[in-house]
Amino acid sequence: MSQNNLEIWGYKTYRPFRIYWILKEYGLNYKSYKIGSRTGETQTKKYLSMNAKGKIPILKHNNNIITESAAAVNYITYNFKKPKDFFIPITPYDKAKVDEWITFSLMELDCLVIYTLRRHEKPENLGLSNLYGEAPNAVKTSREHFIRMINACEKNIPKSGWLFGKCPSVADIIFVSCLIHCENFNIKISSKKVVNYINRVKKRKQFIEAYKDCFN
């Protein structure tokens, strides 16, 4: 499939970042439309015709539009030639384990922790409680849930390399995007294994380039 006409709509949050990262891993050229949440840019007639949810990100490839970040990341892996140093699962078990990491990250970390903190933390803590209301107990339990979930998955974090060996995978992209976003909310990760894993990931050239493109 052609590399031409790849577009990312959105930046400065960890969900578009996932798409920037996979595109860097695959060495694909793209055009970036750096529009933000709550700026009015996602509520225009043109944008809503592509994504009626009025949210970022969008991945657009020719006439194909994907409006969920994890689906967009997978779309790239389904349609373009795999790089030598990127893990794509082949066996049913490995496919299920990659899906397990993705689902875990999206549900237990993204939905139950990050989304709650983003909505109900105070503005000085990067939250939007001025818009959605303060919910101190929800904030407290979300932080506690994050710690429990990290403790639960710690044994499956390798001491070296990536989640599935020597190469990164879609699972790493989704998982790490949640971990680095939680750093913004000052959630301390006590596990040395997890901290070392994050630090390894941050040194990868494709990660660095994607982060620069997304957040600058």
Short mmCIF file of the C-alpha atoms (twelve columns), coordinates in Angstrom:
data_MODEL
# 
_entry.id   MODEL 
# 
loop_
_atom_site.group_PDB 
_atom_site.id 
_atom_site.type_symbol 
_atom_site.label_atom_id 
_atom_site.label_alt_id 
_atom_site.label_comp_id 
_atom_site.label_asym_id 
_atom_site.label_seq_id 
_atom_site.Cartn_x 
_atom_site.Cartn_y 
_atom_site.Cartn_z 
_atom_site.pdbx_PDB_model_num 
ATOM 1   C CA . MET A 1   0.000   0.000   0.000  1 
ATOM 2   C CA . SER A 2   1.220   3.505   -0.828 1 
ATOM 3   C CA . GLN A 3   3.017   5.548   1.777  1 
ATOM 4   C CA . ASN A 4   1.573   8.739   0.319  1 
ATOM 5   C CA . ASN A 5   -1.171  10.799  1.922  1 
ATOM 6   C CA . LEU A 6   -0.607  9.768   5.537  1 
ATOM 7   C CA . GLU A 7   -1.907  12.433  7.892  1 
ATOM 8   C CA . ILE A 8   -2.008  12.816  11.669 1 
ATOM 9   C CA . TRP A 9   -4.468  15.236  13.180 1 
ATOM 10  C CA . GLY A 10  -3.618  16.179  16.761 1 
ATOM 11  C CA . TYR A 11  -0.597  16.690  18.995 1 
ATOM 12  C CA . LYS A 12  0.614   17.421  22.525 1 
ATOM 13  C CA . THR A 13  -1.131  14.462  24.138 1 
ATOM 14  C CA . TYR A 14  -0.152  10.839  24.538 1 
ATOM 15  C CA . ARG A 15  -2.899  9.480   22.259 1 
ATOM 16  C CA . PRO A 16  -1.646  11.175  19.063 1 
ATOM 17  C CA . PHE A 17  1.864   10.354  20.279 1 
ATOM 18  C CA . ARG A 18  1.142   6.656   19.771 1 
ATOM 19  C CA . ILE A 19  0.585   7.291   16.061 1 
ATOM 20  C CA . TYR A 20  3.662   9.485   15.679 1 
ATOM 21  C CA . TRP A 21  5.708   6.735   17.292 1 
ATOM 22  C CA . ILE A 22  4.500   3.877   15.066 1 
ATOM 23  C CA . LEU A 23  5.063   6.007   11.966 1 
ATOM 24  C CA . LYS A 24  8.632   6.658   13.080 1 
ATOM 25  C CA . GLU A 25  9.148   2.942   13.713 1 
ATOM 26  C CA . TYR A 26  7.973   2.179   10.188 1 
ATOM 27  C CA . GLY A 27  9.936   5.040   8.639  1 
ATOM 28  C CA . LEU A 28  6.846   6.501   6.990  1 
ATOM 29  C CA . ASN A 29  6.439   10.075  5.819  1 
ATOM 30  C CA . TYR A 30  3.355   11.915  7.016  1 
ATOM 31  C CA . LYS A 31  1.755   15.325  7.258  1 
ATOM 32  C CA . SER A 32  0.941   16.585  10.725 1 
ATOM 33  C CA . TYR A 33  -2.003  18.859  11.508 1 
ATOM 34  C CA . LYS A 34  -1.167  20.168  14.952 1 
ATOM 35  C CA . ILE A 35  -4.574  20.876  16.363 1 
ATOM 36  C CA . GLY A 36  -5.365  20.632  20.047 1 
ATOM 37  C CA . SER A 37  -8.162  19.555  22.337 1 
ATOM 38  C CA . ARG A 38  -10.535 22.204  23.678 1 
ATOM 39  C CA . THR A 39  -9.277  24.809  21.207 1 
ATOM 40  C CA . GLY A 40  -12.321 24.744  18.940 1 
ATOM 41  C CA . GLU A 41  -10.228 23.172  16.178 1 
ATOM 42  C CA . THR A 42  -11.887 19.781  16.607 1 
ATOM 43  C CA . GLN A 43  -15.372 21.313  16.331 1 
ATOM 44  C CA . THR A 44  -15.140 22.684  12.817 1 
ATOM 45  C CA . LYS A 45  -17.397 21.327  10.083 1 
ATOM 46  C CA . LYS A 46  -14.403 19.854  8.276  1 
ATOM 47  C CA . TYR A 47  -13.051 18.058  11.335 1 
ATOM 48  C CA . LEU A 48  -16.421 16.747  12.475 1 
ATOM 49  C CA . SER A 49  -17.010 15.335  9.000  1 
ATOM 50  C CA . MET A 50  -13.940 13.150  9.624  1 
ATOM 51  C CA . ASN A 51  -14.525 12.448  13.302 1 
ATOM 52  C CA . ALA A 52  -17.996 13.113  14.666 1 
ATOM 53  C CA . LYS A 53  -16.672 12.575  18.198 1 
ATOM 54  C CA . GLY A 54  -14.819 15.877  17.877 1 
ATOM 55  C CA . LYS A 55  -11.685 14.507  19.501 1 
ATOM 56  C CA . ILE A 56  -8.064  13.933  18.580 1 
ATOM 57  C CA . PRO A 57  -6.331  12.040  17.110 1 
ATOM 58  C CA . ILE A 58  -7.176  11.089  13.549 1 
ATOM 59  C CA . LEU A 59  -5.012  8.984   11.287 1 
ATOM 60  C CA . LYS A 60  -5.941  9.526   7.645  1 
ATOM 61  C CA . HIS A 61  -4.493  7.430   4.829  1 
ATOM 62  C CA . ASN A 62  -5.869  8.333   1.427  1 
ATOM 63  C CA . ASN A 63  -9.631  7.955   2.016  1 
ATOM 64  C CA . ASN A 64  -9.275  5.779   5.121  1 
ATOM 65  C CA . ILE A 65  -9.887  7.489   8.457  1 
ATOM 66  C CA . ILE A 66  -9.129  5.929   11.863 1 
ATOM 67  C CA . THR A 67  -10.260 7.831   14.968 1 
ATOM 68  C CA . GLU A 68  -8.924  5.685   17.829 1 
ATOM 69  C CA . SER A 69  -5.193  5.727   18.540 1 
ATOM 70  C CA . ALA A 70  -4.700  2.008   19.211 1 
ATOM 71  C CA . ALA A 71  -6.634  1.114   16.062 1 
ATOM 72  C CA . ALA A 72  -4.524  3.620   14.107 1 
ATOM 73  C CA . VAL A 73  -1.311  2.045   15.371 1 
ATOM 74  C CA . ASN A 74  -2.538  -1.390  14.338 1 
ATOM 75  C CA . TYR A 75  -3.616  -0.044  10.948 1 
ATOM 76  C CA . ILE A 76  -0.015  0.854   10.183 1 
ATOM 77  C CA . THR A 77  1.181   -2.628  11.102 1 
ATOM 78  C CA . TYR A 78  -1.521  -4.212  8.957  1 
ATOM 79  C CA . ASN A 79  -0.747  -2.181  5.842  1 
ATOM 80  C CA . PHE A 80  2.963   -1.468  5.645  1 
ATOM 81  C CA . LYS A 81  6.132   -3.519  5.451  1 
ATOM 82  C CA . LYS A 82  7.439   -4.488  8.871  1 
ATOM 83  C CA . PRO A 83  10.785  -2.990  9.904  1 
ATOM 84  C CA . LYS A 84  13.510  -5.463  10.807 1 
ATOM 85  C CA . ASP A 85  13.536  -4.401  14.440 1 
ATOM 86  C CA . PHE A 86  9.812   -4.354  15.227 1 
ATOM 87  C CA . PHE A 87  7.909   -7.286  16.731 1 
ATOM 88  C CA . ILE A 88  4.743   -8.494  15.016 1 
ATOM 89  C CA . PRO A 89  3.118   -11.537 16.675 1 
ATOM 90  C CA . ILE A 90  2.578   -14.609 14.525 1 
ATOM 91  C CA . THR A 91  1.360   -17.381 16.814 1 
ATOM 92  C CA . PRO A 92  -2.152  -17.222 18.301 1 
ATOM 93  C CA . TYR A 93  -0.646  -17.081 21.776 1 
ATOM 94  C CA . ASP A 94  1.651   -14.161 20.986 1 
ATOM 95  C CA . LYS A 95  -1.201  -12.315 19.273 1 
ATOM 96  C CA . ALA A 96  -3.351  -12.803 22.349 1 
ATOM 97  C CA . LYS A 97  -0.563  -11.646 24.667 1 
ATOM 98  C CA . VAL A 98  -0.012  -8.470  22.637 1 
ATOM 99  C CA . ASP A 99  -3.764  -7.839  22.751 1 
ATOM 100 C CA . GLU A 100 -3.692  -8.502  26.493 1 
ATOM 101 C CA . TRP A 101 -1.104  -5.754  27.046 1 
ATOM 102 C CA . ILE A 102 -3.022  -3.355  24.811 1 
ATOM 103 C CA . THR A 103 -6.336  -4.009  26.557 1 
ATOM 104 C CA . PHE A 104 -4.728  -3.775  29.980 1 
ATOM 105 C CA . SER A 105 -3.132  -0.443  29.114 1 
ATOM 106 C CA . LEU A 106 -6.241  1.078   27.563 1 
ATOM 107 C CA . MET A 107 -8.676  -0.063  30.239 1 
ATOM 108 C CA . GLU A 108 -6.788  -0.270  33.521 1 
ATOM 109 C CA . LEU A 109 -4.368  2.637   32.972 1 
ATOM 110 C CA . ASP A 110 -5.807  4.930   30.316 1 
ATOM 111 C CA . CYS A 111 -9.510  4.733   31.094 1 
ATOM 112 C CA . LEU A 112 -9.577  4.099   34.837 1 
ATOM 113 C CA . VAL A 113 -6.576  6.205   35.865 1 
ATOM 114 C CA . ILE A 114 -5.462  8.790   33.320 1 
ATOM 115 C CA . TYR A 115 -8.932  9.810   32.152 1 
ATOM 116 C CA . THR A 116 -10.182 10.179  35.716 1 
ATOM 117 C CA . LEU A 117 -7.175  12.243  36.797 1 
ATOM 118 C CA . ARG A 118 -7.374  14.421  33.718 1 
ATOM 119 C CA . ARG A 119 -11.001 15.252  34.417 1 
ATOM 120 C CA . HIS A 120 -11.000 15.614  38.179 1 
ATOM 121 C CA . GLU A 121 -7.545  16.728  39.305 1 
ATOM 122 C CA . LYS A 122 -7.132  20.404  40.078 1 
ATOM 123 C CA . PRO A 123 -5.848  22.645  37.247 1 
ATOM 124 C CA . GLU A 124 -2.529  23.160  39.043 1 
ATOM 125 C CA . ASN A 125 -2.106  19.371  38.824 1 
ATOM 126 C CA . LEU A 126 -2.893  19.358  35.077 1 
ATOM 127 C CA . GLY A 127 -6.524  18.427  35.705 1 
ATOM 128 C CA . LEU A 128 -9.795  19.910  34.472 1 
ATOM 129 C CA . SER A 129 -11.795 19.953  37.691 1 
ATOM 130 C CA . ASN A 130 -12.757 23.521  36.844 1 
ATOM 131 C CA . LEU A 131 -14.770 22.049  33.957 1 
ATOM 132 C CA . TYR A 132 -15.831 18.622  35.245 1 
ATOM 133 C CA . GLY A 133 -15.889 19.152  38.992 1 
ATOM 134 C CA . GLU A 134 -13.664 18.037  41.827 1 
ATOM 135 C CA . ALA A 135 -13.872 14.386  42.851 1 
ATOM 136 C CA . PRO A 136 -11.187 13.831  45.474 1 
ATOM 137 C CA . ASN A 137 -12.182 10.253  46.233 1 
ATOM 138 C CA . ALA A 138 -12.131 9.319   42.547 1 
ATOM 139 C CA . VAL A 139 -8.680  10.901  42.225 1 
ATOM 140 C CA . LYS A 140 -7.442  9.047   45.303 1 
ATOM 141 C CA . THR A 141 -8.761  5.657   44.200 1 
ATOM 142 C CA . SER A 142 -7.423  6.170   40.669 1 
ATOM 143 C CA . ARG A 143 -3.928  6.759   41.994 1 
ATOM 144 C CA . GLU A 144 -4.214  3.683   44.197 1 
ATOM 145 C CA . HIS A 145 -5.488  1.634   41.263 1 
ATOM 146 C CA . PHE A 146 -2.489  2.647   39.147 1 
ATOM 147 C CA . ILE A 147 -0.101  1.420   41.831 1 
ATOM 148 C CA . ARG A 148 -1.969  -1.901  42.121 1 
ATOM 149 C CA . MET A 149 -1.928  -2.426  38.363 1 
ATOM 150 C CA . ILE A 150 1.793   -1.696  38.082 1 
ATOM 151 C CA . ASN A 151 2.493   -4.113  40.901 1 
ATOM 152 C CA . ALA A 152 0.350   -6.722  39.153 1 
ATOM 153 C CA . CYS A 153 2.209   -6.487  35.839 1 
ATOM 154 C CA . GLU A 154 5.721   -5.944  37.239 1 
ATOM 155 C CA . LYS A 155 6.672   -9.621  37.040 1 
ATOM 156 C CA . ASN A 156 6.036   -9.550  33.283 1 
ATOM 157 C CA . ILE A 157 8.353   -6.602  32.639 1 
ATOM 158 C CA . PRO A 158 11.706  -7.848  31.329 1 
ATOM 159 C CA . LYS A 159 14.980  -6.808  32.912 1 
ATOM 160 C CA . SER A 160 16.299  -5.933  29.461 1 
ATOM 161 C CA . GLY A 161 14.820  -5.287  26.056 1 
ATOM 162 C CA . TRP A 162 11.117  -4.931  25.345 1 
ATOM 163 C CA . LEU A 163 7.931   -6.698  26.359 1 
ATOM 164 C CA . PHE A 164 8.396   -9.314  23.634 1 
ATOM 165 C CA . GLY A 165 12.149  -9.603  23.393 1 
ATOM 166 C CA . LYS A 166 14.703  -7.478  21.587 1 
ATOM 167 C CA . CYS A 167 12.272  -5.404  19.503 1 
ATOM 168 C CA . PRO A 168 9.421   -3.035  20.378 1 
ATOM 169 C CA . SER A 169 5.825   -3.916  19.572 1 
ATOM 170 C CA . VAL A 170 2.425   -2.262  19.502 1 
ATOM 171 C CA . ALA A 171 2.068   -3.418  23.106 1 
ATOM 172 C CA . ASP A 172 5.109   -1.352  24.111 1 
ATOM 173 C CA . ILE A 173 3.783   1.725   22.326 1 
ATOM 174 C CA . ILE A 174 0.413   1.633   24.079 1 
ATOM 175 C CA . PHE A 175 1.790   0.649   27.489 1 
ATOM 176 C CA . VAL A 176 4.608   3.183   27.537 1 
ATOM 177 C CA . SER A 177 2.357   5.997   26.324 1 
ATOM 178 C CA . CYS A 178 0.252   5.473   29.441 1 
ATOM 179 C CA . LEU A 179 3.254   5.257   31.748 1 
ATOM 180 C CA . ILE A 180 4.843   8.488   30.538 1 
ATOM 181 C CA . HIS A 181 1.548   10.340  30.756 1 
ATOM 182 C CA . CYS A 182 1.103   9.263   34.349 1 
ATOM 183 C CA . GLU A 183 4.419   10.944  35.114 1 
ATOM 184 C CA . ASN A 184 2.669   14.256  34.423 1 
ATOM 185 C CA . PHE A 185 0.358   13.585  37.349 1 
ATOM 186 C CA . ASN A 186 3.281   12.902  39.690 1 
ATOM 187 C CA . ILE A 187 2.462   9.246   40.153 1 
ATOM 188 C CA . LYS A 188 5.584   7.654   41.558 1 
ATOM 189 C CA . ILE A 189 6.491   4.271   40.102 1 
ATOM 190 C CA . SER A 190 8.318   2.396   42.845 1 
ATOM 191 C CA . SER A 191 9.223   -0.648  40.735 1 
ATOM 192 C CA . LYS A 192 12.837  -0.462  39.583 1 
ATOM 193 C CA . LYS A 193 12.065  -2.920  36.789 1 
ATOM 194 C CA . VAL A 194 9.368   -0.638  35.382 1 
ATOM 195 C CA . VAL A 195 11.448  2.514   35.815 1 
ATOM 196 C CA . ASN A 196 14.424  0.905   34.072 1 
ATOM 197 C CA . TYR A 197 12.136  -0.263  31.283 1 
ATOM 198 C CA . ILE A 198 10.804  3.280   30.748 1 
ATOM 199 C CA . ASN A 199 14.324  4.694   30.735 1 
ATOM 200 C CA . ARG A 200 15.403  2.162   28.093 1 
ATOM 201 C CA . VAL A 201 12.452  3.060   25.922 1 
ATOM 202 C CA . LYS A 202 13.159  6.779   26.157 1 
ATOM 203 C CA . LYS A 203 16.589  6.249   24.612 1 
ATOM 204 C CA . ARG A 204 15.220  4.764   21.400 1 
ATOM 205 C CA . LYS A 205 15.742  7.029   18.405 1 
ATOM 206 C CA . GLN A 206 12.220  6.548   17.065 1 
ATOM 207 C CA . PHE A 207 10.719  7.369   20.458 1 
ATOM 208 C CA . ILE A 208 12.766  10.563  20.720 1 
ATOM 209 C CA . GLU A 209 11.838  11.696  17.213 1 
ATOM 210 C CA . ALA A 210 8.146   10.944  17.729 1 
ATOM 211 C CA . TYR A 211 8.083   12.744  21.069 1 
ATOM 212 C CA . LYS A 212 9.688   15.804  19.501 1 
ATOM 213 C CA . ASP A 213 7.210   15.852  16.622 1 
ATOM 214 C CA . CYS A 214 4.197   15.354  18.872 1 
ATOM 215 C CA . PHE A 215 4.979   17.614  21.794 1 
ATOM 216 C CA . ASN A 216 6.922   20.493  20.209 1 
# 
